[in-house]
Amino acid sequence: MKIESVPEQKTTIQVIERMVALLDALAKYPDPVSLKELSKVSGLHPSTAHRILNDMVVTRFVDRVEPGTYRLGMRLLELGNVVKSRLSVREAALDFMRALHKKTQQTINLSVRQGDEIVYIDRAFSERSGMQVVRAIGGRGPLHLTSTGKLFLSVDEPKAIRAYATRTGLAGHNKNSITDLGKLERELGLVKSRGYSRDNEELELGVRCMAAGIYDDSGKLIAGLSISAPADRLQEDWLEDLVLTARQISVTLGYMPVE
């Protein structure tokens, strides 16, 4: 029985591979595509491509716009929305955060914006890693004094930034805190151009942080990934790993980086 089932299994896998090849080919074109072109791009014989496309039309994975031309079907959008609704930034980020913590041996924080503050929603750390800066899950911090908070402010319109400054008074925690609107605006300009941000002991003396943004499939900033460390231990070579990790999480959530 097992021996007889092998050819059938191979055939099934082959059909799936051909379906995926056709879907990938269709995804390359914004407009309906001819059978001839799809056959060429996918490497499938026209009769094979035609047979599989017909089956995918019936199941709504592909739409036949007119005889001989095809485009991706609405079934894919429906399934994509189901997957999207089940994704959470915490679930997407956790394994990546653990890997980054393992490499840096420092606390990795995941934060989101709530009003005029950031909220720490998850972290990766180890009690065996020596001195670390551990932010409590559920803890909060002002946007203008935290690395992730600056990321969120940097994507606001100038009017919204000024409104934030008026509401909060740009209260400081210590001598390093940015409490001047002009200085904050210059800092946010740097954040926007660099694509990452820093907290140089502005929230807490002796603690430095660096953060990179996490984006969803629409390109919206939805969270910040940060490394917190004692001021004298934060290493500049972690920045590249941080930015790469934030991008990997974003891609997992459907974000398409602009090359």
Short mmCIF file of C-alpha atoms in Angstrom, two decimals:
data_model
loop_
_atom_site.label_atom_id
_atom_site.label_comp_id
_atom_site.label_asym_id
_atom_site.label_seq_id
_atom_site.Cartn_x
_atom_site.Cartn_y
_atom_site.Cartn_z
CA MET A 1 0.00 0.00 0.00
CA LYS A 2 2.76 2.47 0.86
CA ILE A 3 4.70 1.68 -2.30
CA GLU A 4 1.63 2.26 -4.48
CA SER A 5 0.91 5.65 -2.87
CA VAL A 6 4.32 7.18 -3.74
CA PRO A 7 3.58 7.99 -7.42
CA GLU A 8 0.27 9.58 -6.43
CA GLN A 9 2.02 11.67 -3.77
CA LYS A 10 4.64 12.83 -6.26
CA THR A 11 1.95 13.78 -8.76
CA THR A 12 0.07 15.80 -6.13
CA ILE A 13 3.22 17.70 -5.12
CA GLN A 14 4.01 18.35 -8.77
CA VAL A 15 0.56 19.83 -9.38
CA ILE A 16 0.93 22.10 -6.34
CA GLU A 17 4.35 23.24 -7.54
CA ARG A 18 2.87 24.09 -10.95
CA MET A 19 0.00 25.99 -9.35
CA VAL A 20 2.46 28.04 -7.32
CA ALA A 21 4.56 28.70 -10.42
CA LEU A 22 1.49 30.09 -12.20
CA LEU A 23 0.45 32.20 -9.20
CA ASP A 24 3.98 33.61 -8.96
CA ALA A 25 3.88 34.38 -12.69
CA LEU A 26 0.52 36.15 -12.38
CA ALA A 27 1.82 38.19 -9.44
CA LYS A 28 4.46 39.74 -11.68
CA TYR A 29 1.86 41.57 -13.79
CA PRO A 30 -0.56 44.33 -12.73
CA ASP A 31 -2.82 43.66 -15.74
CA PRO A 32 -4.42 40.48 -17.10
CA VAL A 33 -1.88 38.13 -18.71
CA SER A 34 -2.17 35.87 -21.73
CA LEU A 35 -1.85 32.11 -21.54
CA LYS A 36 1.15 32.30 -23.86
CA GLU A 37 2.99 34.69 -21.54
CA LEU A 38 2.13 32.69 -18.42
CA SER A 39 3.39 29.53 -20.07
CA LYS A 40 6.65 31.25 -20.95
CA VAL A 41 7.23 32.77 -17.50
CA SER A 42 6.24 29.66 -15.53
CA GLY A 43 8.10 27.25 -17.82
CA LEU A 44 4.97 25.10 -18.24
CA HIS A 45 3.63 23.71 -21.49
CA PRO A 46 0.62 25.76 -22.67
CA SER A 47 -1.76 22.79 -22.39
CA THR A 48 -0.58 22.10 -18.81
CA ALA A 49 -0.85 25.76 -17.83
CA HIS A 50 -4.31 25.98 -19.40
CA ARG A 51 -5.59 22.92 -17.51
CA ILE A 52 -4.31 24.14 -14.14
CA LEU A 53 -5.54 27.70 -14.71
CA ASN A 54 -9.03 26.35 -15.47
CA ASP A 55 -9.05 24.51 -12.14
CA MET A 56 -7.91 27.66 -10.31
CA VAL A 57 -10.63 29.71 -12.03
CA VAL A 58 -13.25 27.28 -10.65
CA THR A 59 -11.84 27.71 -7.12
CA ARG A 60 -11.54 31.52 -7.56
CA PHE A 61 -7.78 31.61 -7.05
CA VAL A 62 -7.59 32.99 -10.60
CA ASP A 63 -10.01 35.14 -12.62
CA ARG A 64 -10.46 34.68 -16.37
CA VAL A 65 -10.92 38.25 -17.56
CA GLU A 66 -11.63 37.28 -21.16
CA PRO A 67 -10.85 34.18 -23.21
CA GLY A 68 -7.11 33.50 -22.93
CA THR A 69 -6.22 36.14 -20.30
CA TYR A 70 -5.95 35.70 -16.53
CA ARG A 71 -5.29 37.59 -13.29
CA LEU A 72 -5.08 36.72 -9.59
CA GLY A 73 -8.47 35.99 -8.04
CA MET A 74 -10.31 37.40 -5.05
CA ARG A 75 -10.00 34.12 -3.13
CA LEU A 76 -6.35 35.00 -2.49
CA LEU A 77 -7.36 38.35 -1.00
CA GLU A 78 -9.93 36.66 1.23
CA LEU A 79 -7.39 34.14 2.51
CA GLY A 80 -4.77 36.86 2.90
CA ASN A 81 -7.12 38.86 5.09
CA VAL A 82 -7.70 35.81 7.27
CA VAL A 83 -3.95 35.35 7.73
CA LYS A 84 -3.50 39.06 8.44
CA SER A 85 -6.23 39.04 11.08
CA ARG A 86 -4.46 36.20 12.89
CA LEU A 87 -1.06 37.84 12.92
CA SER A 88 0.00 39.81 15.94
CA VAL A 89 3.14 41.85 16.19
CA ARG A 90 4.06 40.08 19.43
CA GLU A 91 3.79 36.65 17.87
CA ALA A 92 5.71 37.76 14.79
CA ALA A 93 8.46 39.41 16.82
CA LEU A 94 9.20 37.00 19.66
CA ASP A 95 11.58 34.55 17.96
CA PHE A 96 13.46 37.41 16.30
CA MET A 97 13.72 39.22 19.64
CA ARG A 98 15.14 36.13 21.32
CA ALA A 99 17.74 35.75 18.58
CA LEU A 100 18.78 39.40 18.91
CA HIS A 101 19.02 39.08 22.70
CA LYS A 102 21.16 35.97 22.31
CA LYS A 103 23.55 37.93 20.12
CA THR A 104 23.73 41.12 22.21
CA GLN A 105 23.08 39.71 25.70
CA GLN A 106 21.00 42.84 26.38
CA THR A 107 17.28 43.39 26.87
CA ILE A 108 15.24 43.64 23.66
CA ASN A 109 12.00 45.60 23.99
CA LEU A 110 8.87 45.66 21.85
CA SER A 111 6.79 48.82 22.27
CA VAL A 112 3.72 50.43 20.74
CA ARG A 113 2.27 53.91 20.90
CA GLN A 114 -0.71 54.76 23.06
CA GLY A 115 -1.55 58.44 22.89
CA ASP A 116 1.40 60.51 24.08
CA GLU A 117 3.33 57.53 25.47
CA ILE A 118 4.87 54.27 24.43
CA VAL A 119 3.91 51.04 26.19
CA TYR A 120 6.28 48.09 26.49
CA ILE A 121 4.31 45.03 25.34
CA ASP A 122 7.03 42.37 25.31
CA ARG A 123 10.71 41.82 25.96
CA ALA A 124 13.47 39.25 25.57
CA PHE A 125 16.05 38.95 28.32
CA SER A 126 17.82 36.41 30.48
CA GLU A 127 18.65 36.60 34.15
CA ARG A 128 21.91 34.80 33.37
CA SER A 129 23.14 37.52 31.03
CA GLY A 130 24.61 39.80 33.70
CA MET A 131 23.78 43.48 34.03
CA GLN A 132 20.84 44.44 31.82
CA VAL A 133 18.23 47.17 31.67
CA VAL A 134 14.89 45.42 31.98
CA ARG A 135 11.73 47.36 31.14
CA ALA A 136 8.57 46.03 32.74
CA ILE A 137 5.87 44.82 30.37
CA GLY A 138 3.09 47.38 30.62
CA GLY A 139 5.53 50.12 31.58
CA ARG A 140 5.23 53.49 29.87
CA GLY A 141 7.48 56.31 28.72
CA PRO A 142 7.03 59.75 27.11
CA LEU A 143 7.40 59.81 23.35
CA HIS A 144 10.07 62.53 23.29
CA LEU A 145 12.32 60.84 25.87
CA THR A 146 12.38 57.31 24.45
CA SER A 147 13.97 55.87 21.32
CA THR A 148 10.77 54.17 20.16
CA GLY A 149 8.72 57.24 21.05
CA LYS A 150 10.90 59.36 18.78
CA LEU A 151 10.23 56.93 15.93
CA PHE A 152 6.51 57.55 16.27
CA LEU A 153 6.91 61.30 16.58
CA SER A 154 9.15 61.37 13.51
CA VAL A 155 6.29 60.17 11.28
CA ASP A 156 3.86 62.78 12.63
CA GLU A 157 3.10 65.98 10.76
CA PRO A 158 4.85 69.11 12.11
CA LYS A 159 1.50 70.39 13.39
CA ALA A 160 0.95 67.19 15.37
CA ILE A 161 4.44 67.42 16.88
CA ARG A 162 3.78 70.98 18.04
CA ALA A 163 0.44 69.89 19.50
CA TYR A 164 2.22 67.10 21.39
CA ALA A 165 4.72 69.62 22.78
CA THR A 166 1.88 71.85 23.93
CA ARG A 167 -0.02 69.02 25.59
CA THR A 168 2.96 67.54 27.41
CA GLY A 169 5.08 70.62 27.97
CA LEU A 170 8.02 68.42 26.93
CA ALA A 171 8.66 67.62 30.57
CA GLY A 172 12.14 66.28 31.27
CA HIS A 173 13.43 63.61 33.63
CA ASN A 174 17.06 64.75 33.89
CA LYS A 175 19.70 67.08 32.45
CA ASN A 176 19.88 65.10 29.18
CA SER A 177 16.15 65.27 28.46
CA ILE A 178 15.07 67.15 25.34
CA THR A 179 12.68 69.82 26.60
CA ASP A 180 12.99 72.38 23.78
CA LEU A 181 10.68 72.09 20.75
CA GLY A 182 13.30 73.29 18.28
CA LYS A 183 15.83 70.75 19.50
CA LEU A 184 13.20 68.01 19.40
CA GLU A 185 12.27 68.87 15.82
CA ARG A 186 15.92 68.69 14.76
CA GLU A 187 16.29 65.35 16.53
CA LEU A 188 13.18 63.98 14.79
CA GLY A 189 14.55 65.13 11.45
CA LEU A 190 17.64 63.01 12.05
CA VAL A 191 15.51 60.04 13.09
CA LYS A 192 13.46 60.32 9.90
CA SER A 193 16.52 60.50 7.65
CA ARG A 194 18.42 57.71 9.41
CA GLY A 195 15.57 55.29 9.90
CA TYR A 196 16.47 54.59 13.53
CA SER A 197 16.50 56.53 16.80
CA ARG A 198 18.38 56.82 20.06
CA ASP A 199 17.77 57.67 23.70
CA ASN A 200 21.05 58.99 25.12
CA GLU A 201 20.25 58.85 28.83
CA GLU A 202 17.28 61.15 28.27
CA LEU A 203 14.76 59.02 30.14
CA GLU A 204 17.09 57.57 32.75
CA LEU A 205 20.68 58.46 33.60
CA GLY A 206 23.04 55.57 32.96
CA VAL A 207 20.76 53.96 30.35
CA ARG A 208 20.98 54.27 26.58
CA CYS A 209 18.69 52.78 23.94
CA MET A 210 18.50 52.46 20.18
CA ALA A 211 15.31 51.62 18.27
CA ALA A 212 14.13 50.68 14.79
CA GLY A 213 10.58 50.65 13.46
CA ILE A 214 8.30 47.73 12.68
CA TYR A 215 5.83 48.27 9.83
CA ASP A 216 2.69 46.45 8.71
CA ASP A 217 1.66 45.46 5.19
CA SER A 218 0.37 48.98 4.47
CA GLY A 219 3.70 50.54 5.41
CA LYS A 220 2.37 51.98 8.67
CA LEU A 221 4.67 52.17 11.70
CA ILE A 222 3.00 49.95 14.30
CA ALA A 223 5.74 49.20 16.83
CA GLY A 224 9.33 49.84 17.79
CA LEU A 225 12.07 47.32 18.53
CA SER A 226 14.73 48.60 20.91
CA ILE A 227 17.88 47.54 22.71
CA SER A 228 18.30 48.94 26.23
CA ALA A 229 21.70 48.76 27.91
CA PRO A 230 23.85 50.44 30.55
CA ALA A 231 25.22 53.60 28.93
CA ASP A 232 28.81 52.34 28.85
CA ARG A 233 27.87 48.98 27.35
CA LEU A 234 25.73 49.94 24.36
CA GLN A 235 27.68 48.94 21.24
CA GLU A 236 27.32 50.70 17.90
CA ASP A 237 27.74 47.47 15.95
CA TRP A 238 24.41 46.26 17.38
CA LEU A 239 22.61 48.88 15.31
CA GLU A 240 22.87 46.96 12.04
CA ASP A 241 21.49 43.82 13.68
CA LEU A 242 18.67 45.82 15.27
CA VAL A 243 17.60 47.42 11.98
CA LEU A 244 17.78 44.07 10.18
CA THR A 245 15.73 42.34 12.88
CA ALA A 246 13.03 45.03 12.79
CA ARG A 247 12.85 44.64 9.03
CA GLN A 248 12.54 40.86 9.28
CA ILE A 249 9.62 41.24 11.68
CA SER A 250 8.01 43.78 9.34
CA VAL A 251 8.33 41.40 6.39
CA THR A 252 6.70 38.66 8.47
CA LEU A 253 3.75 41.04 8.92
CA GLY A 254 3.49 41.60 5.16
CA TYR A 255 5.62 44.72 4.77
CA MET A 256 7.35 45.10 1.41
CA PRO A 257 10.62 47.05 1.82
CA VAL A 258 11.41 49.62 -0.84
CA GLU A 259 14.76 48.73 -2.41
#
